[in-house]
């Protein structure tokens, strides 16, 4: 009797389909997917916590090896997940293209870039031995939670739906910054040459004022400058309210 056919390993389409279902199709709908999500979220939280604690010199001196080990583990897990998504996405997109085009579509997608940046910079830093830089990179894996958060996906969908209006808000904001900065520069440059002697210096004041932050490091001292500042503050309220209103209408 001839032996039955063996599985084809990584070329087995059934294996790829099952893995794709685990990674992409509502993993919370079944126990294996739920455990996978909890595992990934646990790794993300552990990695971010390690990177935050590694920025404390006393803790880094005592537990530096542990923090590096956690980072190395995270890099391996995220790299394996990225490779699995890259392998399984072929034939599972709406474009009906080739396997290469499907994979390139994932690589250059927003979530694909997030998945890549979750491990690649940390892997480079680990390989180069510059462990002090890891704390600055610790926030990157946090953005992987966007994939597993329905609330974040809804917010991103709303932003994407209103992207043209939001781009318009950015253009208006840039125009307001340039306008108020130029006005204050013309008014106060001779009075405060060290703080408002150039338009870029005045732009810092305009950004802080329109954002209603008010650090107080640069303030107008002339009556006309204070009047311009008043209009800038009032305009700042509109700059904040406008994008909020646009996004809220998308829900």
JSON list of N, CA and C in Angstrom, two decimals, residues 66-142:
[
{"chain": "A", "resi": 66, "resn": "UNK", "atom": "N", "xyz": [17.75, 42.51, 32.01]},
{"chain": "A", "resi": 66, "resn": "UNK", "atom": "CA", "xyz": [16.36, 42.07, 31.92]},
{"chain": "A", "resi": 66, "resn": "UNK", "atom": "C", "xyz": [15.59, 42.89, 30.90]},
{"chain": "A", "resi": 67, "resn": "UNK", "atom": "N", "xyz": [15.78, 44.20, 30.91]},
{"chain": "A", "resi": 67, "resn": "UNK", "atom": "CA", "xyz": [15.10, 45.06, 29.95]},
{"chain": "A", "resi": 67, "resn": "UNK", "atom": "C", "xyz": [15.50, 44.72, 28.52]},
{"chain": "A", "resi": 68, "resn": "UNK", "atom": "N", "xyz": [16.78, 44.45, 28.31]},
{"chain": "A", "resi": 68, "resn": "UNK", "atom": "CA", "xyz": [17.25, 44.08, 26.97]},
{"chain": "A", "resi": 68, "resn": "UNK", "atom": "C", "xyz": [16.66, 42.73, 26.55]},
{"chain": "A", "resi": 69, "resn": "UNK", "atom": "N", "xyz": [16.54, 41.81, 27.51]},
{"chain": "A", "resi": 69, "resn": "UNK", "atom": "CA", "xyz": [15.97, 40.49, 27.19]},
{"chain": "A", "resi": 69, "resn": "UNK", "atom": "C", "xyz": [14.49, 40.62, 26.81]},
{"chain": "A", "resi": 70, "resn": "UNK", "atom": "N", "xyz": [13.76, 41.47, 27.53]},
{"chain": "A", "resi": 70, "resn": "UNK", "atom": "CA", "xyz": [12.35, 41.70, 27.20]},
{"chain": "A", "resi": 70, "resn": "UNK", "atom": "C", "xyz": [12.23, 42.31, 25.80]},
{"chain": "A", "resi": 71, "resn": "UNK", "atom": "N", "xyz": [13.10, 43.26, 25.51]},
{"chain": "A", "resi": 71, "resn": "UNK", "atom": "CA", "xyz": [13.08, 43.88, 24.18]},
{"chain": "A", "resi": 71, "resn": "UNK", "atom": "C", "xyz": [13.40, 42.87, 23.10]},
{"chain": "A", "resi": 72, "resn": "UNK", "atom": "N", "xyz": [14.39, 42.02, 23.35]},
{"chain": "A", "resi": 72, "resn": "UNK", "atom": "CA", "xyz": [14.76, 40.99, 22.36]},
{"chain": "A", "resi": 72, "resn": "UNK", "atom": "C", "xyz": [13.60, 40.03, 22.13]},
{"chain": "A", "resi": 73, "resn": "UNK", "atom": "N", "xyz": [12.91, 39.64, 23.22]},
{"chain": "A", "resi": 73, "resn": "UNK", "atom": "CA", "xyz": [11.75, 38.77, 23.09]},
{"chain": "A", "resi": 73, "resn": "UNK", "atom": "C", "xyz": [10.65, 39.44, 22.27]},
{"chain": "A", "resi": 74, "resn": "UNK", "atom": "N", "xyz": [10.41, 40.72, 22.54]},
{"chain": "A", "resi": 74, "resn": "UNK", "atom": "CA", "xyz": [9.39, 41.45, 21.80]},
{"chain": "A", "resi": 74, "resn": "UNK", "atom": "C", "xyz": [9.74, 41.55, 20.33]},
{"chain": "A", "resi": 75, "resn": "UNK", "atom": "N", "xyz": [11.01, 41.79, 20.04]},
{"chain": "A", "resi": 75, "resn": "UNK", "atom": "CA", "xyz": [11.44, 41.88, 18.65]},
{"chain": "A", "resi": 75, "resn": "UNK", "atom": "C", "xyz": [11.17, 40.57, 17.92]},
{"chain": "A", "resi": 76, "resn": "UNK", "atom": "N", "xyz": [11.49, 39.45, 18.56]},
{"chain": "A", "resi": 76, "resn": "UNK", "atom": "CA", "xyz": [11.27, 38.14, 17.92]},
{"chain": "A", "resi": 76, "resn": "UNK", "atom": "C", "xyz": [9.79, 37.86, 17.70]},
{"chain": "A", "resi": 77, "resn": "UNK", "atom": "N", "xyz": [8.96, 38.19, 18.69]},
{"chain": "A", "resi": 77, "resn": "UNK", "atom": "CA", "xyz": [7.52, 37.94, 18.57]},
{"chain": "A", "resi": 77, "resn": "UNK", "atom": "C", "xyz": [6.91, 38.81, 17.48]},
{"chain": "A", "resi": 78, "resn": "UNK", "atom": "N", "xyz": [7.23, 40.10, 17.50]},
{"chain": "A", "resi": 78, "resn": "UNK", "atom": "CA", "xyz": [6.67, 41.01, 16.50]},
{"chain": "A", "resi": 78, "resn": "UNK", "atom": "C", "xyz": [7.19, 40.72, 15.10]},
{"chain": "A", "resi": 79, "resn": "UNK", "atom": "N", "xyz": [8.45, 40.31, 15.01]},
{"chain": "A", "resi": 79, "resn": "UNK", "atom": "CA", "xyz": [9.00, 39.95, 13.70]},
{"chain": "A", "resi": 79, "resn": "UNK", "atom": "C", "xyz": [8.31, 38.70, 13.15]},
{"chain": "A", "resi": 80, "resn": "UNK", "atom": "N", "xyz": [8.06, 37.72, 14.02]},
{"chain": "A", "resi": 80, "resn": "UNK", "atom": "CA", "xyz": [7.37, 36.51, 13.59]},
{"chain": "A", "resi": 80, "resn": "UNK", "atom": "C", "xyz": [5.94, 36.81, 13.16]},
{"chain": "A", "resi": 81, "resn": "UNK", "atom": "N", "xyz": [5.27, 37.70, 13.90]},
{"chain": "A", "resi": 81, "resn": "UNK", "atom": "CA", "xyz": [3.91, 38.08, 13.53]},
{"chain": "A", "resi": 81, "resn": "UNK", "atom": "C", "xyz": [3.90, 38.80, 12.18]},
{"chain": "A", "resi": 82, "resn": "UNK", "atom": "N", "xyz": [4.88, 39.69, 11.99]},
{"chain": "A", "resi": 82, "resn": "UNK", "atom": "CA", "xyz": [4.97, 40.43, 10.73]},
{"chain": "A", "resi": 82, "resn": "UNK", "atom": "C", "xyz": [5.20, 39.47, 9.56]},
{"chain": "A", "resi": 83, "resn": "UNK", "atom": "N", "xyz": [6.10, 38.51, 9.75]},
{"chain": "A", "resi": 83, "resn": "UNK", "atom": "CA", "xyz": [6.37, 37.53, 8.69]},
{"chain": "A", "resi": 83, "resn": "UNK", "atom": "C", "xyz": [5.13, 36.69, 8.39]},
{"chain": "A", "resi": 84, "resn": "UNK", "atom": "N", "xyz": [4.38, 36.33, 9.45]},
{"chain": "A", "resi": 84, "resn": "UNK", "atom": "CA", "xyz": [3.17, 35.53, 9.26]},
{"chain": "A", "resi": 84, "resn": "UNK", "atom": "C", "xyz": [2.11, 36.32, 8.49]},
{"chain": "A", "resi": 85, "resn": "UNK", "atom": "N", "xyz": [1.95, 37.59, 8.83]},
{"chain": "A", "resi": 85, "resn": "UNK", "atom": "CA", "xyz": [0.98, 38.41, 8.11]},
{"chain": "A", "resi": 85, "resn": "UNK", "atom": "C", "xyz": [1.41, 38.60, 6.66]},
{"chain": "A", "resi": 86, "resn": "UNK", "atom": "N", "xyz": [2.70, 38.78, 6.44]},
{"chain": "A", "resi": 86, "resn": "UNK", "atom": "CA", "xyz": [3.21, 38.96, 5.09]},
{"chain": "A", "resi": 86, "resn": "UNK", "atom": "C", "xyz": [2.99, 37.70, 4.25]},
{"chain": "A", "resi": 87, "resn": "UNK", "atom": "N", "xyz": [3.12, 36.54, 4.87]},
{"chain": "A", "resi": 87, "resn": "UNK", "atom": "CA", "xyz": [2.94, 35.27, 4.16]},
{"chain": "A", "resi": 87, "resn": "UNK", "atom": "C", "xyz": [1.48, 34.98, 3.87]},
{"chain": "A", "resi": 88, "resn": "UNK", "atom": "N", "xyz": [0.61, 35.25, 4.84]},
{"chain": "A", "resi": 88, "resn": "UNK", "atom": "CA", "xyz": [-0.79, 34.84, 4.71]},
{"chain": "A", "resi": 88, "resn": "UNK", "atom": "C", "xyz": [-1.64, 35.82, 3.91]},
{"chain": "A", "resi": 89, "resn": "UNK", "atom": "N", "xyz": [-1.18, 37.06, 3.71]},
{"chain": "A", "resi": 89, "resn": "UNK", "atom": "CA", "xyz": [-2.04, 38.05, 3.06]},
{"chain": "A", "resi": 89, "resn": "UNK", "atom": "C", "xyz": [-2.25, 37.76, 1.58]},
{"chain": "A", "resi": 90, "resn": "UNK", "atom": "N", "xyz": [-1.35, 36.98, 0.97]},
{"chain": "A", "resi": 90, "resn": "UNK", "atom": "CA", "xyz": [-1.47, 36.68, -0.46]},
{"chain": "A", "resi": 90, "resn": "UNK", "atom": "C", "xyz": [-2.77, 35.94, -0.74]},
{"chain": "A", "resi": 91, "resn": "UNK", "atom": "N", "xyz": [-3.55, 36.48, -1.67]},
{"chain": "A", "resi": 91, "resn": "UNK", "atom": "CA", "xyz": [-4.81, 35.86, -2.03]},
{"chain": "A", "resi": 91, "resn": "UNK", "atom": "C", "xyz": [-5.97, 36.19, -1.13]},
{"chain": "A", "resi": 92, "resn": "UNK", "atom": "N", "xyz": [-5.76, 37.07, -0.14]},
{"chain": "A", "resi": 92, "resn": "UNK", "atom": "CA", "xyz": [-6.82, 37.41, 0.80]},
{"chain": "A", "resi": 92, "resn": "UNK", "atom": "C", "xyz": [-7.14, 38.90, 0.80]},
{"chain": "A", "resi": 93, "resn": "UNK", "atom": "N", "xyz": [-6.93, 39.56, -0.33]},
{"chain": "A", "resi": 93, "resn": "UNK", "atom": "CA", "xyz": [-7.26, 40.98, -0.42]},
{"chain": "A", "resi": 93, "resn": "UNK", "atom": "C", "xyz": [-8.35, 41.18, -1.47]},
{"chain": "A", "resi": 94, "resn": "UNK", "atom": "N", "xyz": [-8.91, 42.39, -1.49]},
{"chain": "A", "resi": 94, "resn": "UNK", "atom": "CA", "xyz": [-9.99, 42.70, -2.42]},
{"chain": "A", "resi": 94, "resn": "UNK", "atom": "C", "xyz": [-9.47, 43.04, -3.81]},
{"chain": "A", "resi": 95, "resn": "UNK", "atom": "N", "xyz": [-8.15, 43.20, -3.95]},
{"chain": "A", "resi": 95, "resn": "UNK", "atom": "CA", "xyz": [-7.62, 43.65, -5.24]},
{"chain": "A", "resi": 95, "resn": "UNK", "atom": "C", "xyz": [-7.56, 42.56, -6.29]},
{"chain": "A", "resi": 96, "resn": "UNK", "atom": "N", "xyz": [-7.58, 41.30, -5.91]},
{"chain": "A", "resi": 96, "resn": "UNK", "atom": "CA", "xyz": [-7.51, 40.18, -6.85]},
{"chain": "A", "resi": 96, "resn": "UNK", "atom": "C", "xyz": [-6.24, 40.25, -7.72]},
{"chain": "A", "resi": 97, "resn": "UNK", "atom": "N", "xyz": [-5.15, 40.67, -7.10]},
{"chain": "A", "resi": 97, "resn": "UNK", "atom": "CA", "xyz": [-3.89, 40.75, -7.84]},
{"chain": "A", "resi": 97, "resn": "UNK", "atom": "C", "xyz": [-3.01, 39.55, -7.55]},
{"chain": "A", "resi": 98, "resn": "UNK", "atom": "N", "xyz": [-1.73, 39.71, -7.88]},
{"chain": "A", "resi": 98, "resn": "UNK", "atom": "CA", "xyz": [-0.78, 38.64, -7.64]},
{"chain": "A", "resi": 98, "resn": "UNK", "atom": "C", "xyz": [-0.40, 38.60, -6.16]},
{"chain": "A", "resi": 99, "resn": "UNK", "atom": "N", "xyz": [0.28, 37.51, -5.77]},
{"chain": "A", "resi": 99, "resn": "UNK", "atom": "CA", "xyz": [0.73, 37.39, -4.39]},
{"chain": "A", "resi": 99, "resn": "UNK", "atom": "C", "xyz": [1.68, 38.51, -4.03]},
{"chain": "A", "resi": 100, "resn": "UNK", "atom": "N", "xyz": [2.54, 38.89, -4.98]},
{"chain": "A", "resi": 100, "resn": "UNK", "atom": "CA", "xyz": [3.49, 39.97, -4.72]},
{"chain": "A", "resi": 100, "resn": "UNK", "atom": "C", "xyz": [2.78, 41.29, -4.47]},
{"chain": "A", "resi": 101, "resn": "UNK", "atom": "N", "xyz": [1.78, 41.61, -5.29]},
{"chain": "A", "resi": 101, "resn": "UNK", "atom": "CA", "xyz": [1.06, 42.87, -5.12]},
{"chain": "A", "resi": 101, "resn": "UNK", "atom": "C", "xyz": [0.29, 42.88, -3.80]},
{"chain": "A", "resi": 102, "resn": "UNK", "atom": "N", "xyz": [-0.27, 41.74, -3.40]},
{"chain": "A", "resi": 102, "resn": "UNK", "atom": "CA", "xyz": [-0.96, 41.66, -2.12]},
{"chain": "A", "resi": 102, "resn": "UNK", "atom": "C", "xyz": [0.00, 41.94, -0.97]},
{"chain": "A", "resi": 103, "resn": "UNK", "atom": "N", "xyz": [1.19, 41.35, -1.06]},
{"chain": "A", "resi": 103, "resn": "UNK", "atom": "CA", "xyz": [2.16, 41.53, 0.02]},
{"chain": "A", "resi": 103, "resn": "UNK", "atom": "C", "xyz": [2.71, 42.94, 0.05]},
{"chain": "A", "resi": 104, "resn": "UNK", "atom": "N", "xyz": [2.94, 43.52, -1.11]},
{"chain": "A", "resi": 104, "resn": "UNK", "atom": "CA", "xyz": [3.40, 44.91, -1.14]},
{"chain": "A", "resi": 104, "resn": "UNK", "atom": "C", "xyz": [2.32, 45.85, -0.61]},
{"chain": "A", "resi": 105, "resn": "UNK", "atom": "N", "xyz": [1.06, 45.51, -0.89]},
{"chain": "A", "resi": 105, "resn": "UNK", "atom": "CA", "xyz": [-0.03, 46.31, -0.34]},
{"chain": "A", "resi": 105, "resn": "UNK", "atom": "C", "xyz": [-0.04, 46.31, 1.17]},
{"chain": "A", "resi": 106, "resn": "UNK", "atom": "N", "xyz": [0.26, 45.16, 1.77]},
{"chain": "A", "resi": 106, "resn": "UNK", "atom": "CA", "xyz": [0.34, 45.09, 3.23]},
{"chain": "A", "resi": 106, "resn": "UNK", "atom": "C", "xyz": [1.55, 45.84, 3.75]},
{"chain": "A", "resi": 107, "resn": "UNK", "atom": "N", "xyz": [2.70, 45.67, 3.08]},
{"chain": "A", "resi": 107, "resn": "UNK", "atom": "CA", "xyz": [3.93, 46.31, 3.53]},
{"chain": "A", "resi": 107, "resn": "UNK", "atom": "C", "xyz": [3.78, 47.82, 3.61]},
{"chain": "A", "resi": 108, "resn": "UNK", "atom": "N", "xyz": [3.09, 48.41, 2.62]},
{"chain": "A", "resi": 108, "resn": "UNK", "atom": "CA", "xyz": [2.97, 49.87, 2.56]},
{"chain": "A", "resi": 108, "resn": "UNK", "atom": "C", "xyz": [1.66, 50.38, 3.14]},
{"chain": "A", "resi": 109, "resn": "UNK", "atom": "N", "xyz": [0.86, 49.51, 3.74]},
{"chain": "A", "resi": 109, "resn": "UNK", "atom": "CA", "xyz": [-0.35, 49.96, 4.40]},
{"chain": "A", "resi": 109, "resn": "UNK", "atom": "C", "xyz": [-0.01, 50.56, 5.77]},
{"chain": "A", "resi": 110, "resn": "UNK", "atom": "N", "xyz": [-0.96, 51.29, 6.34]},
{"chain": "A", "resi": 110, "resn": "UNK", "atom": "CA", "xyz": [-0.72, 51.92, 7.64]},
{"chain": "A", "resi": 110, "resn": "UNK", "atom": "C", "xyz": [-0.41, 50.88, 8.71]},
{"chain": "A", "resi": 111, "resn": "UNK", "atom": "N", "xyz": [-1.23, 49.83, 8.78]},
{"chain": "A", "resi": 111, "resn": "UNK", "atom": "CA", "xyz": [-1.01, 48.80, 9.79]},
{"chain": "A", "resi": 111, "resn": "UNK", "atom": "C", "xyz": [0.27, 48.03, 9.51]},
{"chain": "A", "resi": 112, "resn": "UNK", "atom": "N", "xyz": [0.60, 47.82, 8.24]},
{"chain": "A", "resi": 112, "resn": "UNK", "atom": "CA", "xyz": [1.84, 47.14, 7.91]},
{"chain": "A", "resi": 112, "resn": "UNK", "atom": "C", "xyz": [3.05, 47.92, 8.35]},
{"chain": "A", "resi": 113, "resn": "UNK", "atom": "N", "xyz": [3.03, 49.23, 8.17]},
{"chain": "A", "resi": 113, "resn": "UNK", "atom": "CA", "xyz": [4.14, 50.08, 8.61]},
{"chain": "A", "resi": 113, "resn": "UNK", "atom": "C", "xyz": [4.24, 50.07, 10.13]},
{"chain": "A", "resi": 114, "resn": "UNK", "atom": "N", "xyz": [3.09, 50.11, 10.80]},
{"chain": "A", "resi": 114, "resn": "UNK", "atom": "CA", "xyz": [3.10, 50.04, 12.27]},
{"chain": "A", "resi": 114, "resn": "UNK", "atom": "C", "xyz": [3.70, 48.72, 12.74]},
{"chain": "A", "resi": 115, "resn": "UNK", "atom": "N", "xyz": [3.30, 47.61, 12.10]},
{"chain": "A", "resi": 115, "resn": "UNK", "atom": "CA", "xyz": [3.83, 46.31, 12.47]},
{"chain": "A", "resi": 115, "resn": "UNK", "atom": "C", "xyz": [5.34, 46.25, 12.27]},
{"chain": "A", "resi": 116, "resn": "UNK", "atom": "N", "xyz": [5.83, 46.85, 11.19]},
{"chain": "A", "resi": 116, "resn": "UNK", "atom": "CA", "xyz": [7.27, 46.84, 10.91]},
{"chain": "A", "resi": 116, "resn": "UNK", "atom": "C", "xyz": [8.03, 47.70, 11.91]},
{"chain": "A", "resi": 117, "resn": "UNK", "atom": "N", "xyz": [7.51, 48.90, 12.16]},
{"chain": "A", "resi": 117, "resn": "UNK", "atom": "CA", "xyz": [8.20, 49.81, 13.07]},
{"chain": "A", "resi": 117, "resn": "UNK", "atom": "C", "xyz": [8.14, 49.35, 14.52]},
{"chain": "A", "resi": 118, "resn": "UNK", "atom": "N", "xyz": [7.28, 48.39, 14.82]},
{"chain": "A", "resi": 118, "resn": "UNK", "atom": "CA", "xyz": [7.19, 47.88, 16.18]},
{"chain": "A", "resi": 118, "resn": "UNK", "atom": "C", "xyz": [8.42, 47.08, 16.57]},
{"chain": "A", "resi": 119, "resn": "UNK", "atom": "N", "xyz": [9.15, 46.54, 15.58]},
{"chain": "A", "resi": 119, "resn": "UNK", "atom": "CA", "xyz": [10.31, 45.72, 15.93]},
{"chain": "A", "resi": 119, "resn": "UNK", "atom": "C", "xyz": [11.60, 46.12, 15.22]},
{"chain": "A", "resi": 120, "resn": "UNK", "atom": "N", "xyz": [11.53, 46.71, 14.03]},
{"chain": "A", "resi": 120, "resn": "UNK", "atom": "CA", "xyz": [12.74, 46.96, 13.25]},
{"chain": "A", "resi": 120, "resn": "UNK", "atom": "C", "xyz": [13.69, 47.96, 13.93]},
{"chain": "A", "resi": 121, "resn": "UNK", "atom": "N", "xyz": [13.22, 49.15, 14.38]},
{"chain": "A", "resi": 121, "resn": "UNK", "atom": "CA", "xyz": [14.16, 50.07, 15.04]},
{"chain": "A", "resi": 121, "resn": "UNK", "atom": "C", "xyz": [14.79, 49.46, 16.29]},
{"chain": "A", "resi": 122, "resn": "UNK", "atom": "N", "xyz": [13.98, 48.77, 17.10]},
{"chain": "A", "resi": 122, "resn": "UNK", "atom": "CA", "xyz": [14.53, 48.15, 18.32]},
{"chain": "A", "resi": 122, "resn": "UNK", "atom": "C", "xyz": [15.54, 47.07, 17.97]},
{"chain": "A", "resi": 123, "resn": "UNK", "atom": "N", "xyz": [15.31, 46.31, 16.89]},
{"chain": "A", "resi": 123, "resn": "UNK", "atom": "CA", "xyz": [16.26, 45.28, 16.48]},
{"chain": "A", "resi": 123, "resn": "UNK", "atom": "C", "xyz": [17.58, 45.91, 16.06]},
{"chain": "A", "resi": 124, "resn": "UNK", "atom": "N", "xyz": [17.53, 47.03, 15.36]},
{"chain": "A", "resi": 124, "resn": "UNK", "atom": "CA", "xyz": [18.75, 47.72, 14.94]},
{"chain": "A", "resi": 124, "resn": "UNK", "atom": "C", "xyz": [19.52, 48.24, 16.15]},
{"chain": "A", "resi": 125, "resn": "UNK", "atom": "N", "xyz": [18.79, 48.82, 17.10]},
{"chain": "A", "resi": 125, "resn": "UNK", "atom": "CA", "xyz": [19.44, 49.35, 18.30]},
{"chain": "A", "resi": 125, "resn": "UNK", "atom": "C", "xyz": [20.06, 48.22, 19.11]},
{"chain": "A", "resi": 126, "resn": "UNK", "atom": "N", "xyz": [19.36, 47.12, 19.26]},
{"chain": "A", "resi": 126, "resn": "UNK", "atom": "CA", "xyz": [19.91, 45.97, 19.99]},
{"chain": "A", "resi": 126, "resn": "UNK", "atom": "C", "xyz": [21.17, 45.45, 19.31]},
{"chain": "A", "resi": 127, "resn": "UNK", "atom": "N", "xyz": [21.14, 45.38, 18.00]},
{"chain": "A", "resi": 127, "resn": "UNK", "atom": "CA", "xyz": [22.30, 44.87, 17.26]},
{"chain": "A", "resi": 127, "resn": "UNK", "atom": "C", "xyz": [23.50, 45.80, 17.38]},
{"chain": "A", "resi": 128, "resn": "UNK", "atom": "N", "xyz": [23.23, 47.11, 17.47]},
{"chain": "A", "resi": 128, "resn": "UNK", "atom": "CA", "xyz": [24.33, 48.07, 17.57]},
{"chain": "A", "resi": 128, "resn": "UNK", "atom": "C", "xyz": [24.81, 48.28, 18.99]},
{"chain": "A", "resi": 129, "resn": "UNK", "atom": "N", "xyz": [24.04, 47.79, 19.97]},
{"chain": "A", "resi": 129, "resn": "UNK", "atom": "CA", "xyz": [24.46, 47.89, 21.36]},
{"chain": "A", "resi": 129, "resn": "UNK", "atom": "C", "xyz": [24.13, 49.20, 22.03]},
{"chain": "A", "resi": 130, "resn": "UNK", "atom": "N", "xyz": [23.40, 50.09, 21.36]},
{"chain": "A", "resi": 130, "resn": "UNK", "atom": "CA", "xyz": [23.07, 51.39, 21.94]},
{"chain": "A", "resi": 130, "resn": "UNK", "atom": "C", "xyz": [21.76, 51.26, 22.72]},
{"chain": "A", "resi": 131, "resn": "UNK", "atom": "N", "xyz": [21.83, 50.66, 23.90]},
{"chain": "A", "resi": 131, "resn": "UNK", "atom": "CA", "xyz": [20.61, 50.34, 24.65]},
{"chain": "A", "resi": 131, "resn": "UNK", "atom": "C", "xyz": [19.93, 51.58, 25.21]},
{"chain": "A", "resi": 132, "resn": "UNK", "atom": "N", "xyz": [20.65, 52.68, 25.36]},
{"chain": "A", "resi": 132, "resn": "UNK", "atom": "CA", "xyz": [20.02, 53.89, 25.90]},
{"chain": "A", "resi": 132, "resn": "UNK", "atom": "C", "xyz": [18.95, 54.43, 24.96]},
{"chain": "A", "resi": 133, "resn": "UNK", "atom": "N", "xyz": [19.07, 54.12, 23.69]},
{"chain": "A", "resi": 133, "resn": "UNK", "atom": "CA", "xyz": [18.10, 54.60, 22.71]},
{"chain": "A", "resi": 133, "resn": "UNK", "atom": "C", "xyz": [16.79, 53.84, 22.79]},
{"chain": "A", "resi": 134, "resn": "UNK", "atom": "N", "xyz": [16.79, 52.68, 23.45]},
{"chain": "A", "resi": 134, "resn": "UNK", "atom": "CA", "xyz": [15.59, 51.84, 23.48]},
{"chain": "A", "resi": 134, "resn": "UNK", "atom": "C", "xyz": [14.41, 52.54, 24.14]},
{"chain": "A", "resi": 135, "resn": "UNK", "atom": "N", "xyz": [14.69, 53.39, 25.13]},
{"chain": "A", "resi": 135, "resn": "UNK", "atom": "CA", "xyz": [13.59, 54.07, 25.82]},
{"chain": "A", "resi": 135, "resn": "UNK", "atom": "C", "xyz": [12.82, 54.96, 24.87]},
{"chain": "A", "resi": 136, "resn": "UNK", "atom": "N", "xyz": [13.52, 55.61, 23.94]},
{"chain": "A", "resi": 136, "resn": "UNK", "atom": "CA", "xyz": [12.85, 56.48, 22.97]},
{"chain": "A", "resi": 136, "resn": "UNK", "atom": "C", "xyz": [12.03, 55.68, 21.98]},
{"chain": "A", "resi": 137, "resn": "UNK", "atom": "N", "xyz": [12.39, 54.40, 21.75]},
{"chain": "A", "resi": 137, "resn": "UNK", "atom": "CA", "xyz": [11.67, 53.57, 20.80]},
{"chain": "A", "resi": 137, "resn": "UNK", "atom": "C", "xyz": [10.56, 52.75, 21.46]},
{"chain": "A", "resi": 138, "resn": "UNK", "atom": "N", "xyz": [10.48, 52.82, 22.78]},
{"chain": "A", "resi": 138, "resn": "UNK", "atom": "CA", "xyz": [9.51, 51.98, 23.48]},
{"chain": "A", "resi": 138, "resn": "UNK", "atom": "C", "xyz": [8.07, 52.28, 23.16]},
{"chain": "A", "resi": 139, "resn": "UNK", "atom": "N", "xyz": [7.80, 53.50, 22.69]},
{"chain": "A", "resi": 139, "resn": "UNK", "atom": "CA", "xyz": [6.42, 53.86, 22.39]},
{"chain": "A", "resi": 139, "resn": "UNK", "atom": "C", "xyz": [5.93, 53.24, 21.08]},
{"chain": "A", "resi": 140, "resn": "UNK", "atom": "N", "xyz": [6.84, 52.85, 20.19]},
{"chain": "A", "resi": 140, "resn": "UNK", "atom": "CA", "xyz": [6.43, 52.38, 18.87]},
{"chain": "A", "resi": 140, "resn": "UNK", "atom": "C", "xyz": [5.55, 51.14, 18.92]},
{"chain": "A", "resi": 141, "resn": "UNK", "atom": "N", "xyz": [5.88, 50.10, 19.71]},
{"chain": "A", "resi": 141, "resn": "UNK", "atom": "CA", "xyz": [4.98, 48.93, 19.75]},
{"chain": "A", "resi": 141, "resn": "UNK", "atom": "C", "xyz": [3.60, 49.25, 20.29]},
{"chain": "A", "resi": 142, "resn": "UNK", "atom": "N", "xyz": [3.47, 50.34, 21.04]},
{"chain": "A", "resi": 142, "resn": "UNK", "atom": "CA", "xyz": [2.16, 50.70, 21.59]},
{"chain": "A", "resi": 142, "resn": "UNK", "atom": "C", "xyz": [1.12, 50.89, 20.50]}
]
